[in-house]
Amino acid sequence: MDTKELLKKVRKIEIKTRRLSDHIFGGEYHSTFKGRGMTFSEVRQYQFGDDVRTIDWNVTARYNEPYVKVFEEERELTMMLMVDVSGSELFGTTNQFKKEVITEISATLAFSALQNNDKVGLILFSDEVELFIPPKKGKSHVLRIIRELLEFTPNSSETNIAEALKFLSNVMKKKAIVFVLSDFITDDYDNTLRIVGNKHDVTGIRVYDAKEESIPNLGMVQMLDAETGTLQLVNTRSKKVRNAYGTFHKDKVEYFMDSFTKSGCGVINCRVDESYVKKLLGYFKRRG
């Protein structure tokens, strides 16, 4: 992708997702993810109806009239986007690949954080951490994150969510809002997730294609494993083969749901042909 085309794509995603974050998600995000508490802001003269418990007696004695302490929410938070860039994300049978939907969701969340003056960071992972962008504020920083989501080429095509979660634990010492975006066609991450979930506010966003849930009867078909690169001739006429595939996919979905809910983490399931706007908004409203 040349620079001109990349900038055009970044701008297109910015226009679409920023409008969503400005008009829909900004307020919902703010009410869903609270700050770390209340911090002292200033003192002002007492007004009728003020809580007498907020009177600053030292200032009151000095000026010989009542003054109260004013507090405001200590709002600044940190959002970490953990995005799966393995080979299986380059799949889609409708008008978008899973990767494209994940990029739009990530951009919408990043702009929602930007609107609330929160920091945003990015971890791109396969079976290793491919890229880490430390959390920062600012529009230019968010646009850099979008550029990486669009054009980054991973070294590996396989997946290891546990490895990415371990890396997050090592680099993020303070509590963060964490969104893990993947198709979650993997397992063996529940123990690590439990540890991370105890420290951070974690939500798993599973982006999937309806055609991944089952194999139709198409006869003998050559299939490519996007993560291992291996080609295999599959007899889709066989009911046993179709049932085995369906069971495999169902097991991975159940593992994802069980692992996240038992760890106290949030879950969002979003099919590529569904509105991720409704999914995110519904999740924020339920939590808020």
Coordinates of N, CA and C in Angstrom, one line a residue, residues 63 69 87 132 139 146-147 151 156 159 164 172 189 198 211 223 227 229-230 262 268 270 287:
Y63 N -11.3 33.7 56.5 CA -12.0 34.8 55.8 C -13.3 35.1 56.6
K69 N -15.1 22.9 50.0 CA -14.2 22.3 49.0 C -15.0 21.7 47.8
G87 N -3.2 -15.1 10.9 CA -3.7 -15.3 9.5 C -5.2 -15.5 9.4
F132 N 4.3 -3.1 19.9 CA 3.8 -2.4 21.1 C 3.9 -0.9 21.0
K139 N -4.7 13.2 19.1 CA -5.2 12.7 17.8 C -4.1 12.1 16.9
I146 N -4.2 3.7 14.0 CA -5.0 3.3 12.9 C -4.1 2.9 11.7
R147 N -3.1 3.7 11.5 CA -2.2 3.4 10.3 C -1.5 2.0 10.6
E151 N -1.8 -1.3 8.0 CA -0.7 -1.7 7.1 C 0.3 -2.6 7.7
S156 N 4.5 -13.6 12.1 CA 3.9 -15.0 12.2 C 2.4 -14.9 11.9
T159 N -1.4 -18.0 16.4 CA -2.1 -17.2 17.5 C -1.6 -17.8 18.9
A164 N 0.4 -12.8 24.7 CA 0.1 -11.4 24.6 C -0.4 -10.9 26.0
M172 N 2.1 -3.1 31.7 CA 1.1 -2.2 32.3 C 1.0 -2.5 33.8
Y189 N -5.6 -20.1 27.3 CA -5.3 -18.8 27.8 C -6.1 -18.4 29.1
N198 N -7.9 -9.9 37.2 CA -7.9 -9.4 38.5 C -7.3 -8.0 38.7
K211 N -19.8 -18.1 8.2 CA -19.4 -19.3 7.4 C -18.3 -20.1 8.2
M223 N -8.6 -27.1 1.2 CA -8.7 -26.1 2.2 C -7.3 -25.6 2.7
E227 N -3.4 -20.1 9.3 CA -2.4 -19.9 10.4 C -1.1 -20.8 10.2
G229 N -0.5 -22.4 7.1 CA -0.2 -22.4 5.7 C -0.3 -23.8 5.0
T230 N -0.8 -24.8 5.7 CA -0.9 -26.1 5.2 C -2.2 -26.3 4.3
K262 N -15.8 -16.3 33.7 CA -15.3 -16.8 34.9 C -14.1 -16.0 35.5
I268 N -18.1 -9.5 24.1 CA -18.9 -9.0 23.0 C -18.7 -10.0 21.8
C270 N -19.4 -10.4 17.9 CA -19.8 -9.5 16.7 C -19.5 -10.2 15.4
R287 N -23.3 -2.1 31.0 CA -22.3 -1.9 32.0 C -22.5 -0.6 32.7

